[in-house]
Amino acid sequence: MSRLNKNVILALLTLTSSAFLLFQLYYYKHYLSAKNGADLSKSKGSRIGFESIQWEGWFRIAENMGFQCLKIESKDPRLDGIDSLSGTEIPLHYICKLATHAIHLVVFYERSGNYLWHGHLRLKGHIDKKFVPFRKLQFGRFPGAFDRPELQQITVDGLEVLIPKDPVHFLEEIPHSRFIECRYKEARAFFQQYLDDSTVEAMTFRKSAKELLQLAAKTLKKLGVRFWLSSGTCLGWYRQCSIIPYSKDVDLGIFIQDYRSDIISAFQDAGLPLKHKFGKVEDSLELSFQGKDDVKLDIFFFYEETDHMWNGGTQAKTGKKFKYLFPKFTLCWTEFVDMKVHVPCETIEYIEANYGKTWQIPVKTWDWKRSPPNVQPNGIWPIYEWDEVIQLY
């Protein structure tokens, strides 16, 4: 390779040290899922093979130019829910070095929720730990999920590269991009022990709950309000990668600091009338909206204390208040019912707080005032406040 070409590459490397200039899109044209199982054998033989050849070609070109390259692979999480394809490996990271410089290429994949995902930079036993200073390769240290960006082409030292059209938004996503995969293996084991409810009623509820969750997500995204799967909806995702059919509602959590006064009107404009409003912004706020087919959307607002978080509950007929305590948690992305949504990163601690150590066992009879192990009395609303803090519609 000529000296000029090496200098061009090293100049490009210097300018792209923030990693997003090396941003690449790596799509499956036909996303593999259980819904298109009839095409799985063809997709596995042609699509996956084609993409492997494409990237192996890039790999060989880099090596021919004098780079030493390392490829890091892992199983494709999009196929984990399919027994026959589970374990299929795909490239996640390429690291190429020349002298004291290194290029870290993070491969992005399209997911069914219309977002992009990359895998983690996990080093297997056979990988040379001295190849590059891996601790300095922070981008991709954990799996990540990103909004699909619009790309633009720029020229750097005569080389054409693609970058996000809004690089600031992309860079802002990185610190909050951590992704948790659904536990497909555990979900299959769950349904082997507890048969899935495939009655018409259960299927109808799941369909309505999915549509309600998608509508809620769209509404809150327009408002710029963060939310996460909470209570039974979170349990269904973690335990069985699905909506619990006997839960009869969709549960979301929102940090109270993210509350906006126009949340209620936004949901009403989306066709979801307010069913009840309990508490107030300063204490135990809870909203419930009525979806179609008698499926309701419950939104619980969370308050942060020094060593824990909590959300409140109110008994309408007595004015009694309840408090549900949770260990502090942060938010990660996951995929649920074909959507990119937030869940608590510390998922098991969150679920055990709400459902105890036996959360794996289905419980169809649930008293919100007594059943949760993290519930405790929190006083009673003064009668003169009832018109404000207990509103039924």
XYZ file of C-alpha atoms in Angstrom:
393
model
C 0.000 0.000 0.000
C 1.406 3.415 -0.897
C 2.417 5.959 1.727
C -0.233 8.343 0.424
C -3.015 5.851 1.015
C -1.796 5.152 4.546
C -1.748 8.851 5.340
C -5.271 9.269 4.030
C -6.501 6.413 6.200
C -4.714 7.720 9.288
C -6.107 11.209 8.698
C -9.580 9.742 8.406
C -9.010 7.756 11.577
C -8.056 10.880 13.510
C -11.148 12.731 12.333
C -13.412 9.820 13.184
C -12.224 9.122 16.722
C -15.720 9.798 18.081
C -16.891 6.617 16.292
C -20.067 7.985 14.746
C -18.287 8.757 11.456
C -17.713 5.029 11.214
C -21.424 4.496 11.662
C -22.633 1.769 9.300
C -26.078 0.375 8.629
C -26.343 -3.359 8.201
C -29.902 -4.383 7.336
C -31.841 -7.565 6.969
C -34.116 -6.895 4.002
C -36.627 -9.342 5.378
C -36.684 -9.425 9.164
C -36.876 -13.003 10.397
C -39.595 -13.650 12.893
C -42.007 -16.345 13.905
C -44.653 -14.605 11.801
C -42.913 -15.361 8.509
C -41.746 -18.824 9.418
C -42.547 -20.132 5.916
C -39.547 -18.200 4.530
C -37.041 -19.093 7.232
C -35.163 -21.802 5.369
C -34.684 -19.602 2.316
C -33.625 -16.629 4.404
C -31.101 -18.619 6.348
C -29.503 -20.034 3.222
C -29.374 -16.911 1.072
C -29.716 -13.730 3.053
C -27.423 -14.621 5.940
C -24.898 -16.192 3.597
C -24.865 -13.154 1.311
C -24.274 -10.737 4.181
C -21.469 -12.878 5.595
C -19.724 -12.883 2.206
C -20.185 -9.123 1.916
C -18.532 -8.404 5.262
C -15.828 -11.028 4.812
C -14.864 -9.214 1.610
C -14.425 -5.966 3.534
C -12.414 -7.866 6.107
C -10.006 -9.255 3.494
C -9.554 -5.885 1.771
C -8.517 -4.283 5.055
C -5.997 -7.052 5.706
C -4.590 -6.728 2.176
C -4.038 -3.017 2.861
C -1.785 -3.860 5.774
C -4.248 -3.828 8.672
C -4.410 -6.523 11.309
C -8.077 -7.217 11.895
C -10.176 -8.888 14.543
C -13.800 -9.947 14.109
C -16.107 -10.402 17.097
C -19.242 -12.487 16.544
C -22.166 -13.625 18.649
C -25.583 -15.169 18.167
C -28.285 -13.180 16.423
C -30.821 -12.177 19.109
C -33.511 -11.689 16.461
C -33.525 -15.444 15.963
C -33.522 -16.496 19.611
C -37.262 -16.931 19.592
C -36.991 -19.481 16.769
C -35.723 -22.889 17.857
C -34.348 -23.907 14.461
C -32.294 -20.727 14.031
C -31.342 -19.935 17.619
C -27.577 -19.674 17.930
C -26.930 -18.377 14.405
C -23.887 -16.122 14.705
C -23.460 -12.698 13.121
C -20.585 -10.190 13.135
C -20.936 -7.503 15.805
C -17.611 -5.663 15.849
C -14.565 -5.333 13.606
C -11.340 -3.935 15.034
C -8.499 -3.188 12.629
C -5.164 -1.749 13.670
C -2.260 -0.267 11.774
C 0.824 0.603 13.826
C -0.467 2.467 16.904
C -3.856 3.374 15.384
C -7.058 1.348 15.514
C -10.407 1.526 13.762
C -13.386 0.181 15.687
C -16.347 -0.627 13.435
C -19.625 -1.277 15.241
C -22.190 -3.120 13.110
C -25.804 -1.950 13.399
C -28.767 -4.203 12.635
C -32.365 -3.377 11.888
C -34.918 -4.654 14.394
C -38.625 -5.190 13.921
C -39.527 -2.135 15.985
C -38.081 0.114 13.260
C -34.934 0.910 15.211
C -31.260 -0.044 15.047
C -29.417 -2.367 17.407
C -25.789 -3.272 17.966
C -24.345 -6.106 20.024
C -21.903 -5.923 22.887
C -18.132 -5.963 22.693
C -17.679 -9.211 24.580
C -14.283 -10.860 24.333
C -14.247 -14.652 24.090
C -11.502 -16.781 25.574
C -9.534 -17.231 22.348
C -9.309 -13.483 21.615
C -5.950 -11.804 22.185
C -6.575 -9.328 24.995
C -3.451 -7.410 24.003
C -4.576 -6.784 20.422
C -5.761 -3.263 21.306
C -6.530 -1.490 24.627
C -10.124 -2.796 24.773
C -10.957 -0.753 27.873
C -10.667 2.381 25.768
C -13.229 1.112 23.252
C -16.267 2.414 25.110
C -18.680 2.523 22.183
C -20.428 -0.837 22.058
C -19.340 -1.953 25.504
C -22.982 -2.944 26.064
C -25.720 -3.786 23.539
C -27.405 -0.609 22.351
C -30.572 0.603 20.623
C -30.901 3.772 18.565
C -33.510 5.634 16.589
C -33.002 5.003 12.912
C -31.202 8.124 11.679
C -31.387 9.817 8.352
C -27.910 9.678 6.834
C -25.943 12.205 4.853
C -22.778 11.799 2.821
C -19.720 13.930 3.513
C -16.210 13.952 2.116
C -13.135 13.749 4.351
C -9.774 14.050 2.607
C -11.334 12.868 -0.598
C -13.065 9.893 1.015
C -16.852 9.689 1.020
C -18.399 8.563 4.309
C -21.901 8.496 5.770
C -22.802 10.151 9.058
C -26.153 10.772 10.793
C -27.796 13.929 9.465
C -28.327 14.928 13.085
C -25.046 13.809 14.692
C -25.822 15.648 17.932
C -28.943 13.530 18.506
C -27.024 10.354 17.731
C -24.238 11.254 20.164
C -26.795 12.148 22.836
C -28.346 8.697 22.467
C -25.103 6.835 23.171
C -24.980 7.247 26.992
C -28.628 6.119 27.245
C -28.636 3.403 24.587
C -28.079 0.281 26.717
C -30.300 -2.580 25.564
C -31.626 -5.669 27.367
C -32.789 -8.625 25.303
C -35.984 -10.489 26.039
C -35.306 -13.822 27.792
C -36.524 -16.130 25.015
C -35.044 -19.306 26.458
C -36.662 -18.724 29.851
C -39.943 -17.785 28.160
C -39.994 -21.106 26.298
C -39.352 -22.940 29.575
C -42.177 -20.972 31.206
C -44.674 -22.011 28.546
C -43.564 -25.607 28.783
C -44.511 -25.557 32.449
C -47.539 -23.262 32.179
C -49.417 -23.655 28.927
C -50.043 -20.440 27.041
C -53.605 -19.180 26.990
C -54.661 -19.335 23.351
C -58.373 -18.758 23.850
C -60.154 -16.175 21.722
C -60.508 -13.927 24.756
C -56.776 -14.061 25.520
C -55.781 -13.405 21.925
C -58.230 -10.521 21.661
C -56.873 -8.966 24.849
C -53.263 -9.267 23.714
C -54.116 -7.606 20.406
C -55.951 -4.754 22.117
C -53.223 -4.334 24.740
C -50.543 -4.195 22.037
C -52.449 -1.530 20.116
C -53.002 0.435 23.326
C -49.318 0.277 24.237
C -48.310 1.419 20.762
C -50.749 4.320 20.918
C -49.520 5.305 24.377
C -45.896 5.177 23.227
C -46.673 7.334 20.205
C -48.501 9.874 22.367
C -45.769 10.120 24.998
C -43.030 10.315 22.358
C -44.732 13.359 20.844
C -44.680 14.960 24.286
C -41.044 14.003 24.858
C -41.965 12.081 28.020
C -39.907 9.041 29.036
C -41.817 5.973 30.196
C -41.152 2.325 30.920
C -43.037 -0.949 31.224
C -44.176 -1.336 34.815
C -46.090 -3.747 37.044
C -47.758 -6.630 35.185
C -46.665 -5.414 31.753
C -43.027 -5.461 32.855
C -43.501 -8.888 34.448
C -44.991 -10.254 31.221
C -42.031 -9.000 29.198
C -39.422 -10.384 31.592
C -41.062 -13.705 32.404
C -42.641 -14.742 29.129
C -41.732 -12.156 26.455
C -45.439 -11.516 26.059
C -48.466 -9.743 27.463
C -50.074 -11.534 30.402
C -53.615 -12.214 29.150
C -55.329 -12.112 32.532
C -53.767 -8.774 33.555
C -56.562 -6.859 31.788
C -54.583 -3.608 31.527
C -51.353 -1.983 30.340
C -49.054 -0.561 33.022
C -46.508 2.208 32.448
C -44.188 4.114 34.765
C -43.093 7.757 34.459
C -40.733 9.734 36.668
C -42.648 12.557 38.314
C -40.080 15.089 37.108
C -41.120 14.174 33.556
C -44.776 14.984 34.222
C -46.371 17.475 31.855
C -49.638 19.262 32.409
C -50.807 18.405 28.893
C -50.464 14.618 29.300
C -54.180 14.151 29.980
C -55.308 16.277 27.046
C -52.819 14.528 24.737
C -54.257 11.104 25.572
C -57.795 12.386 25.223
C -56.931 13.807 21.799
C -55.572 10.331 20.921
C -58.989 8.841 21.684
C -58.331 7.620 25.233
C -60.736 9.196 27.739
C -59.577 9.686 31.330
C -60.969 6.947 33.585
C -59.597 8.201 36.893
C -57.048 10.581 38.349
C -55.747 9.884 41.845
C -53.334 11.949 43.911
C -51.589 15.105 42.779
C -48.254 16.019 41.267
C -46.721 16.507 44.711
C -47.911 13.148 46.037
C -49.052 9.771 44.682
C -50.182 10.846 41.208
C -51.788 8.085 39.153
C -53.687 8.286 35.859
C -55.875 5.717 34.147
C -57.241 5.939 30.602
C -59.885 3.827 28.943
C -58.870 1.940 25.813
C -61.070 -0.077 23.528
C -62.451 -3.512 24.420
C -62.452 -2.549 28.105
C -58.621 -2.543 28.268
C -57.298 0.326 30.353
C -53.980 2.112 30.484
C -52.582 2.757 33.973
C -49.774 5.282 34.385
C -47.921 5.314 37.689
C -45.701 8.273 38.573
C -42.530 7.500 40.496
C -40.945 9.646 43.195
C -37.287 9.481 44.169
C -36.054 9.489 47.746
C -32.515 9.252 49.091
C -32.272 5.455 48.975
C -35.362 4.263 47.101
C -38.147 5.122 44.657
C -41.865 4.759 45.111
C -45.232 5.187 43.447
C -48.529 5.732 45.178
C -51.988 4.203 45.183
C -55.342 5.520 46.402
C -58.489 3.668 47.471
C -61.346 5.741 46.065
C -64.058 4.816 48.567
C -61.985 5.431 51.712
C -59.295 7.910 50.672
C -56.590 5.582 52.015
C -53.160 6.036 50.516
C -50.622 3.325 49.760
C -46.961 3.452 48.844
C -45.021 0.907 46.750
C -41.284 0.915 47.423
C -38.634 0.043 44.816
C -34.847 0.006 44.938
C -33.371 2.737 42.789
C -33.185 1.854 39.109
C -32.128 3.216 35.747
C -33.707 2.720 32.325
C -32.626 0.461 29.467
C -34.169 -0.252 26.091
C -35.740 -3.533 25.079
C -37.989 -4.840 22.326
C -41.555 -5.743 23.228
C -44.543 -6.364 20.921
C -42.510 -5.041 17.964
C -41.561 -1.836 19.781
C -38.452 -0.280 21.275
C -39.459 0.565 24.840
C -37.809 1.242 28.175
C -37.669 -1.178 31.103
C -35.764 -0.913 34.391
C -32.152 -1.977 33.816
C -32.192 -3.581 37.265
C -35.139 -5.681 36.152
C -34.987 -8.567 38.600
C -34.756 -6.229 41.608
C -37.684 -4.227 40.267
C -39.865 -7.287 39.712
C -38.978 -8.951 43.005
C -39.867 -5.747 44.840
C -43.314 -5.805 43.261
C -43.976 -9.558 43.087
C -41.585 -11.255 45.503
C -39.238 -14.186 44.938
C -42.013 -16.340 43.462
C -42.700 -14.047 40.477
C -42.140 -17.016 38.112
C -45.418 -18.579 39.285
C -48.571 -17.113 37.633
C -51.007 -15.557 40.117
C -54.410 -14.745 38.683
C -55.951 -13.343 41.854
C -54.217 -10.118 42.842
C -55.181 -7.492 45.416
C -53.314 -4.263 44.675
C -53.638 -3.193 48.333
C -52.346 -6.404 49.941
C -50.647 -8.721 47.448
C -47.498 -6.733 46.524
C -44.682 -7.334 49.035
C -43.527 -3.725 48.618
C -46.830 -2.070 49.565
C -47.252 -0.162 52.810
C -49.928 2.180 54.235
C -49.277 5.846 53.544
C -51.961 7.663 55.513
C -55.278 8.964 54.254
C -56.245 11.903 52.130
C -57.996 14.706 54.055
C -61.657 14.893 53.094
C -61.306 18.504 51.979
C -58.847 17.331 49.270
C -60.963 14.511 47.900
C -62.397 16.553 45.039
C -58.833 17.130 43.830
C -57.153 13.807 44.582
C -59.992 11.353 43.860
C -61.471 12.014 40.445
C -63.553 9.307 38.763
C -65.029 9.571 35.284
